[in-house]
Tab-separated table of C-alpha atoms in Angstrom:
chain	number	residue	atom	x	y	z
C	632	TYR	CA	6.109	-12.279	2.366
C	633	ARG	CA	9.728	-11.310	1.744
C	634	ASP	CA	10.633	-9.832	-1.635
C	635	ALA	CA	13.169	-12.090	-3.396
C	636	ALA	CA	15.422	-9.065	-4.021
C	637	GLY	CA	15.272	-8.106	-0.313
C	638	ARG	CA	13.668	-4.746	-1.070
C	639	PHE	CA	10.843	-5.193	1.452
C	640	GLU	CA	8.869	-7.577	3.607
C	641	ILE	CA	5.206	-7.518	4.597
C	642	GLU	CA	2.961	-9.719	6.708
C	643	GLN	CA	0.124	-11.407	4.877
C	644	PRO	CA	-2.564	-13.786	6.109
C	645	ALA	CA	-1.528	-17.404	5.588
C	646	LYS	CA	-5.027	-18.503	4.627
C	647	ASP	CA	-6.978	-17.310	1.558
C	648	TRP	CA	-4.334	-14.775	0.393
C	649	SER	CA	-1.656	-15.286	-2.245
C	650	LEU	CA	0.840	-13.541	-4.463
C	651	VAL	CA	-0.441	-12.765	-7.957
C	652	PRO	CA	1.711	-11.813	-10.970
C	653	ALA	CA	2.898	-8.205	-10.742
C	654	ALA	CA	2.478	-5.890	-13.715
C	655	GLY	CA	3.390	-2.331	-14.599
C	656	SER	CA	5.310	-0.525	-11.860
C	657	SER	CA	4.210	-3.047	-9.205
C	658	ILE	CA	6.916	-5.216	-7.681
C	659	ALA	CA	4.418	-7.381	-5.791
C	660	ILE	CA	0.657	-7.889	-5.609
C	661	ILE	CA	-0.998	-9.821	-2.779
C	662	SER	CA	-4.681	-10.605	-3.131
C	663	ARG	CA	-7.402	-12.554	-1.419
C	664	ASN	CA	-8.103	-15.649	-3.452
C	665	ASP	CA	-11.676	-14.390	-4.053
C	666	ARG	CA	-10.247	-10.985	-5.176
C	667	MET	CA	-12.360	-9.102	-2.604
C	668	ALA	CA	-9.244	-7.292	-1.313
C	669	THR	CA	-5.838	-6.629	-2.875
C	670	ILE	CA	-2.647	-4.777	-2.030
C	671	SER	CA	0.015	-3.877	-4.568
C	672	ILE	CA	3.489	-2.552	-3.838
C	673	ASP	CA	5.083	-0.122	-6.294
C	674	LEU	CA	8.644	1.167	-6.117
C	675	LEU	CA	9.934	4.444	-7.515
C	676	THR	CA	13.515	5.673	-7.286
C	677	LEU	CA	13.933	9.246	-6.053
C	678	THR	CA	16.795	11.616	-6.820
C	679	GLU	CA	17.196	12.240	-3.092
C	680	PRO	CA	15.595	10.854	0.086
C	681	LEU	CA	12.296	12.343	1.265
C	682	ALA	CA	12.645	14.553	4.331
C	683	ALA	CA	10.304	13.948	7.276
C	684	ASP	CA	8.620	17.316	6.720
C	685	GLU	CA	7.760	16.327	3.128
C	686	ILE	CA	5.314	13.562	4.162
C	687	THR	CA	2.190	15.755	4.244
C	688	THR	CA	3.203	17.705	1.120
C	689	ASN	CA	3.780	14.449	-0.742
C	690	ALA	CA	0.375	13.169	0.432
C	691	GLN	CA	-1.353	16.258	-0.976
C	692	ILE	CA	0.434	15.833	-4.326
C	693	GLU	CA	-0.732	12.193	-4.401
C	694	ILE	CA	-4.329	13.198	-3.600
C	695	ASP	CA	-4.275	15.778	-6.415
C	696	THR	CA	-2.916	13.128	-8.812
C	697	LEU	CA	-5.514	10.565	-7.715
C	698	LYS	CA	-8.302	13.118	-8.274
C	699	GLU	CA	-7.000	13.722	-11.820
C	700	GLN	CA	-6.648	10.005	-12.602
C	701	GLN	CA	-9.934	9.006	-10.966
C	702	PRO	CA	-12.413	11.890	-11.287
C	703	ASN	CA	-15.186	9.837	-9.633
C	704	ALA	CA	-13.102	9.152	-6.488
C	705	LYS	CA	-14.215	11.024	-3.365
C	706	ASP	CA	-14.011	11.305	0.435
C	707	PHE	CA	-10.226	11.785	0.518
C	708	THR	CA	-8.516	11.870	3.907
C	709	SER	CA	-4.839	11.750	4.741
C	710	GLU	CA	-2.885	11.111	7.928
C	711	VAL	CA	0.687	10.483	9.022
C	712	PHE	CA	0.873	6.747	9.656
C	713	GLU	CA	3.685	4.615	11.019
C	714	CYS	CA	4.833	1.246	9.745
C	715	LYS	CA	7.920	-0.829	10.606
C	716	SER	CA	9.997	1.368	8.254
C	717	GLY	CA	8.971	4.642	9.877
C	718	LYS	CA	6.442	7.362	9.130
C	719	GLY	CA	4.593	7.747	5.863
C	720	ALA	CA	1.281	9.108	4.611
C	721	LEU	CA	-1.898	7.043	4.540
C	722	ILE	CA	-4.550	8.288	2.126
C	723	ARG	CA	-8.081	6.860	2.270
C	724	TYR	CA	-10.768	7.399	-0.352
C	725	SER	CA	-13.714	5.737	-2.055
C	726	ARG	CA	-14.210	5.038	-5.739
C	727	VAL	CA	-16.204	2.975	-8.170
C	728	GLY	CA	-14.184	0.224	-9.811
C	729	ALA	CA	-14.995	-2.386	-12.431
C	730	THR	CA	-16.714	-4.510	-9.779
C	731	GLY	CA	-18.606	-1.712	-8.002
C	732	ALA	CA	-18.016	0.556	-4.999
C	733	GLN	CA	-14.591	0.226	-3.390
C	734	LYS	CA	-12.646	1.641	-0.461
C	735	ALA	CA	-9.062	2.417	-1.328
C	736	LEU	CA	-5.950	3.084	0.731
C	737	ARG	CA	-2.669	4.457	-0.581
C	738	TYR	CA	0.349	4.429	1.705
C	739	LEU	CA	3.493	6.325	0.741
C	740	ILE	CA	6.795	5.928	2.489
C	741	GLY	CA	10.269	7.028	1.519
C	742	VAL	CA	13.127	4.749	2.528
C	743	ASP	CA	16.488	6.182	1.493
C	744	ARG	CA	16.051	6.992	-2.215
C	745	ASN	CA	13.131	4.581	-2.637
C	746	LEU	CA	9.511	5.700	-2.596
C	747	PHE	CA	7.220	2.774	-1.862
C	748	ARG	CA	3.552	3.153	-2.785
C	749	LEU	CA	1.217	0.548	-1.293
C	750	ASP	CA	-2.215	0.564	-2.908
C	751	ALA	CA	-4.901	-1.424	-1.120
C	752	VAL	CA	-8.422	-1.882	-2.470
C	753	VAL	CA	-11.400	-3.644	-0.913
C	754	GLN	CA	-14.956	-4.044	-2.183
C	755	PHE	CA	-17.171	-1.667	-0.193
C	756	ALA	CA	-19.447	-4.508	0.940
C	757	SER	CA	-16.436	-6.344	2.449
C	758	ALA	CA	-14.605	-3.306	3.866
C	759	ALA	CA	-15.569	-3.902	7.502
C	760	LYS	CA	-14.064	-7.388	7.306
C	761	TYR	CA	-10.944	-6.809	5.182
C	762	GLU	CA	-9.887	-3.173	5.675
C	763	PRO	CA	-8.394	-3.927	9.151
C	764	ILE	CA	-6.345	-6.731	7.557
C	765	LEU	CA	-5.073	-4.389	4.840
C	766	VAL	CA	-4.173	-1.741	7.460
C	767	HIS	CA	-2.273	-4.392	9.450
C	768	MET	CA	-0.392	-5.399	6.305
C	769	ILE	CA	0.590	-1.756	5.722
C	770	GLN	CA	1.718	-1.424	9.370
C	771	SER	CA	3.887	-4.539	8.947
C	772	PHE	CA	5.667	-3.140	5.859
C	773	LYS	CA	9.445	-3.038	6.309
C	774	ALA	CA	12.057	-1.889	3.814
C	775	PRO	CA	14.621	-3.086	3.202
C	776	ALA	CA	13.707	-6.615	4.241
C	777	GLY	CA	15.481	-8.178	7.177
C	778	PRO	CA	17.892	-11.061	6.619
C	779	ALA	CA	16.368	-14.148	5.036
C	780	ALA	CA	15.278	-16.791	7.504
C	781	THR	CA	17.637	-19.718	7.741
C	782	LYS	CA	16.650	-23.265	8.570
C	783	ASN	CA	18.745	-24.948	11.233
């Protein structure tokens, strides 16, 4: 998928996944057609670019915020993780959503003055099957998007 505005591109499975209408601060949401796994991409504008040494600090701030917003969330871990746009922070945790137990991933990466936040959620029962796909999608994230493909 390539964002129409050229802000980012991300690989998504061709079968059983589709774009759903974005809402709130999300600029794109890609979901399995059965809604068992979803990834949303949010974009925030920063006053200045994130420095490489701010990745882990930023991850801890995000974890603290997630704990405030979702008091029932638990098992938080964080690691430096690389995608096509460089290094960011990958946070993993579990929570209970409207449809039951879920595994959640939040990936943060600063690109120039843009902070991209990729939130991936998978039903706990389907995590073994779909979490590797979500991780691959995060690894494929590239901002800004490359040039649009042309047909010869």
